[in-house]
Short mmCIF file of C-alpha atoms in Angstrom, two decimals:
data_model
loop_
_atom_site.label_atom_id
_atom_site.label_comp_id
_atom_site.label_asym_id
_atom_site.label_seq_id
_atom_site.Cartn_x
_atom_site.Cartn_y
_atom_site.Cartn_z
CA GLY A 121 -80.81 17.06 111.92
CA PHE A 122 -77.14 17.61 112.18
CA PRO A 123 -76.06 17.40 115.83
CA PHE A 124 -72.58 18.80 115.08
CA ILE A 125 -74.14 22.16 114.15
CA PHE A 126 -75.40 22.54 117.71
CA ALA A 127 -71.96 21.65 119.08
CA LEU A 128 -70.46 24.40 116.93
CA GLU A 129 -73.03 26.90 118.19
CA ASP A 130 -72.27 26.00 121.82
CA SER A 131 -68.52 26.31 121.35
CA MET A 132 -68.68 29.67 119.56
CA ASN A 133 -66.12 31.99 121.13
CA SER A 134 -67.33 35.16 122.79
CA GLY A 135 -65.96 37.41 120.02
CA LYS A 136 -67.86 35.50 117.33
CA LYS A 137 -70.98 35.55 119.52
CA LEU A 138 -70.70 39.36 119.79
CA GLU A 139 -70.39 39.61 115.98
CA LYS A 140 -73.49 37.43 115.57
CA ASP A 141 -75.43 39.51 118.12
CA ILE A 142 -74.43 42.80 116.43
CA LYS A 143 -75.44 41.45 113.02
CA SER A 144 -78.81 40.33 114.43
CA SER A 145 -79.21 43.74 116.09
CA VAL A 146 -79.04 45.56 112.74
CA ALA A 147 -80.92 42.95 110.64
CA LYS A 148 -84.24 44.83 110.65
CA GLU A 149 -82.71 48.32 110.61
CA PRO A 150 -81.92 50.46 107.52
CA ILE A 151 -78.20 49.74 108.05
CA TYR A 152 -75.91 48.02 105.56
CA TYR A 153 -73.71 45.58 107.49
CA LEU A 154 -70.60 43.84 106.14
CA ARG A 155 -68.36 41.51 108.11
CA LEU A 156 -64.84 41.47 106.68
CA LYS A 157 -63.73 37.87 106.21
CA ASP A 158 -60.51 36.73 107.83
CA SER A 159 -57.98 35.58 105.24
CA PRO A 160 -56.73 31.99 105.38
CA SER A 161 -53.05 31.14 105.75
CA SER A 162 -51.43 27.74 106.11
CA PHE A 163 -49.24 26.66 109.02
CA GLY A 164 -46.29 25.76 106.80
CA GLN A 165 -45.18 25.60 103.20
CA ASP A 166 -46.36 22.02 102.66
CA SER A 167 -49.05 22.02 105.31
CA ASN A 168 -52.58 20.83 104.73
CA TYR A 169 -53.68 22.73 107.83
CA VAL A 170 -55.19 26.14 107.40
CA ARG A 171 -55.85 28.78 110.03
CA PHE A 172 -57.50 32.15 109.65
CA THR A 173 -55.42 35.24 110.32
CA GLY A 174 -56.82 38.36 111.91
CA ASP A 175 -54.98 40.93 109.83
CA ASN A 176 -58.05 42.90 108.77
CA PRO A 177 -57.95 46.60 109.73
CA TYR A 178 -61.35 46.14 111.49
CA ASP A 179 -64.16 43.61 111.82
CA ILE A 180 -67.17 45.26 110.23
CA LEU A 181 -68.37 48.09 108.01
CA MET A 182 -71.77 49.63 108.55
CA PHE A 183 -73.31 52.18 106.22
CA TYR A 184 -76.14 54.36 107.50
CA GLN A 185 -77.66 57.64 106.28
CA GLY A 186 -74.73 58.36 103.97
CA TYR A 187 -72.04 57.68 106.61
CA LEU A 188 -69.57 54.83 106.88
CA PHE A 189 -68.72 53.21 110.24
CA PRO A 190 -65.62 50.96 110.16
CA THR A 191 -65.75 49.23 113.55
CA GLU A 192 -63.57 46.81 115.45
CA LEU A 193 -65.58 44.67 117.88
CA LYS A 194 -63.92 43.88 121.21
CA ASN A 195 -65.43 41.62 123.82
CA THR A 196 -64.12 40.53 127.21
CA LYS A 197 -65.23 38.49 130.20
CA ASN A 198 -62.46 40.26 132.12
CA THR A 199 -62.06 43.91 133.11
CA SER A 200 -59.62 45.18 130.46
CA PHE A 201 -58.38 44.95 126.86
CA SER A 202 -54.62 44.59 126.21
CA VAL A 203 -53.16 46.98 123.61
CA GLN A 204 -50.35 46.38 121.09
CA LYS A 205 -48.92 49.90 120.79
CA ASP A 206 -46.45 49.16 117.99
CA LYS A 207 -45.96 46.36 115.49
CA THR A 208 -42.79 45.06 117.18
CA GLU A 209 -44.72 44.04 120.32
CA PRO A 210 -46.41 40.64 120.58
CA LYS A 211 -50.04 40.69 119.43
CA LYS A 212 -52.61 41.71 122.02
CA MET A 213 -56.42 41.94 122.10
CA ILE A 214 -56.24 45.32 120.37
CA LYS A 215 -53.73 44.94 117.56
CA TYR A 216 -51.52 47.67 116.12
CA ASN A 217 -52.84 47.06 112.57
CA GLN A 218 -56.41 47.62 113.83
CA ILE A 219 -55.48 50.96 115.44
CA LYS A 220 -53.67 51.95 112.24
CA GLY A 221 -56.52 50.78 109.95
CA LEU A 222 -59.22 52.60 111.91
CA THR A 223 -57.07 55.74 112.07
CA GLU A 224 -56.55 55.70 108.30
CA ALA A 225 -60.28 55.23 107.68
CA SER A 226 -61.15 58.12 110.03
CA ARG A 227 -59.25 60.61 107.87
CA TYR A 228 -62.09 60.70 105.35
CA GLU A 229 -65.12 62.95 105.61
CA GLY A 230 -68.27 61.06 106.51
CA VAL A 231 -66.34 58.15 108.03
CA TYR A 232 -66.67 57.44 111.75
CA ALA A 233 -64.18 54.75 112.75
CA GLY A 234 -63.93 53.27 116.21
CA PHE A 235 -64.00 50.41 118.67
CA LEU A 236 -67.06 48.77 120.15
CA PHE A 237 -65.97 47.63 123.63
CA ASN A 238 -68.28 45.07 125.24
CA PHE A 239 -67.80 43.99 128.85
CA GLU A 240 -69.78 40.74 129.01
CA GLU A 241 -70.69 41.26 132.65
CA GLY A 242 -71.26 44.99 132.25
CA LYS A 243 -71.70 47.82 129.82
CA CYS A 244 -70.92 48.32 126.14
CA TYR A 245 -69.30 51.44 124.61
CA TRP A 246 -68.32 52.89 121.25
CA VAL A 247 -65.09 54.94 121.21
CA ASP A 248 -63.96 57.05 118.25
CA ILE A 249 -60.49 55.90 117.13
CA ARG A 250 -59.11 59.45 117.47
CA ASN A 251 -60.12 59.57 121.13
CA PHE A 252 -58.64 56.11 121.67
CA VAL A 253 -55.32 57.07 120.06
CA GLY A 254 -55.26 60.33 122.03
CA PHE A 255 -55.65 58.37 125.27
CA ILE A 256 -53.12 55.59 124.61
CA SER A 257 -50.50 58.01 123.28
CA GLN A 258 -50.60 59.79 126.68
CA SER A 259 -50.59 56.58 128.72
CA SER A 260 -47.88 54.09 129.61
CA LYS A 261 -50.51 51.42 130.38
CA LYS A 262 -50.43 48.15 128.44
CA SER A 263 -54.21 47.74 128.57
CA VAL A 264 -57.40 49.78 128.90
CA ASN A 265 -60.15 49.16 131.43
CA GLU A 266 -63.64 50.63 131.80
CA GLN A 267 -62.37 53.67 133.75
CA ASP A 268 -59.92 54.41 130.91
CA ILE A 269 -62.67 54.02 128.31
CA LEU A 270 -64.81 56.51 130.25
CA GLN A 271 -62.00 59.07 129.77
CA MET A 272 -62.18 58.58 125.97
CA ASN A 273 -65.58 60.29 125.67
CA PRO A 274 -67.42 57.06 124.78
CA ILE A 275 -71.01 56.59 123.75
CA GLU A 276 -72.71 53.92 125.83
CA ILE A 277 -74.62 51.34 123.80
CA GLU A 278 -77.79 49.99 125.31
CA LYS A 279 -77.86 46.21 125.33
CA LYS A 280 -80.73 43.91 126.19
CA LYS A 281 -80.37 40.27 127.24
CA LEU A 282 -82.65 37.85 125.44
CA LYS A 283 -82.81 34.17 126.49
CA VAL A 284 -79.25 33.46 125.34
CA ASN A 285 -78.13 36.30 123.11
CA TYR A 286 -78.06 40.10 123.37
CA ARG A 287 -79.53 42.84 121.23
CA TYR A 288 -77.62 46.10 120.95
CA SER A 289 -79.13 49.50 120.11
CA ILE A 290 -76.88 50.03 117.08
CA LYS A 291 -79.20 52.37 115.14
CA GLU A 292 -79.42 54.67 118.18
CA LEU A 293 -75.62 54.53 118.50
CA LEU A 294 -75.09 55.51 114.85
CA ASP A 295 -77.60 58.37 115.22
CA LYS A 296 -75.66 59.64 118.25
CA ILE A 297 -72.31 59.40 116.44
CA VAL A 298 -73.62 61.34 113.44
CA ARG A 299 -75.16 64.01 115.67
CA LYS A 300 -72.01 63.94 117.80
CA ASP A 301 -74.14 63.80 120.96
CA GLY A 302 -71.67 64.16 123.78
CA ALA A 303 -68.80 63.32 121.48
CA LYS A 304 -66.15 65.99 121.18
CA ILE A 305 -63.80 64.21 118.85
CA ALA A 306 -60.11 64.98 119.32
CA THR A 307 -57.73 64.86 116.38
CA THR A 308 -54.58 62.90 116.98
CA ASP A 309 -52.43 61.12 114.42
CA ILE A 310 -51.04 57.67 115.10
#
């Protein structure tokens, strides 16, 4: 075997672990799942070192029953997610280009764009980008916590702990979004 593979698995950051768990959660469902790859950029003009930039408008695309779900996955061990409200601010957990990208995607019929917020020690929610933008545009806060998310008309996502990983009820979530169960979606431009 290759022992370094196990070391990589153990050191996987919590965001990558969430992506892996979401992908595994939809593997046997009739859902097309695509993870957008981060683009590489070098540290300097003549540098041999490459890092991956997070400039994608969102992490994943899911396609289900004729609907598209651009989704940004957010995971925290803490109690809140910091928000970059405009591009002049330093980058935060929720980046301005992600808010802008999800908002642009949501302008099309049949597209449901939003954030999946996972509190590692608690619950998991999906929030439509329009509800998120409506909330942050009315708030002077620099971050959002679970109480804030509950004001954004979220849909709670059931999650089940396996031995190490989690499984998330993504198909049920997508069904609820399409049916708009409990989701009165506001319309706010960024």
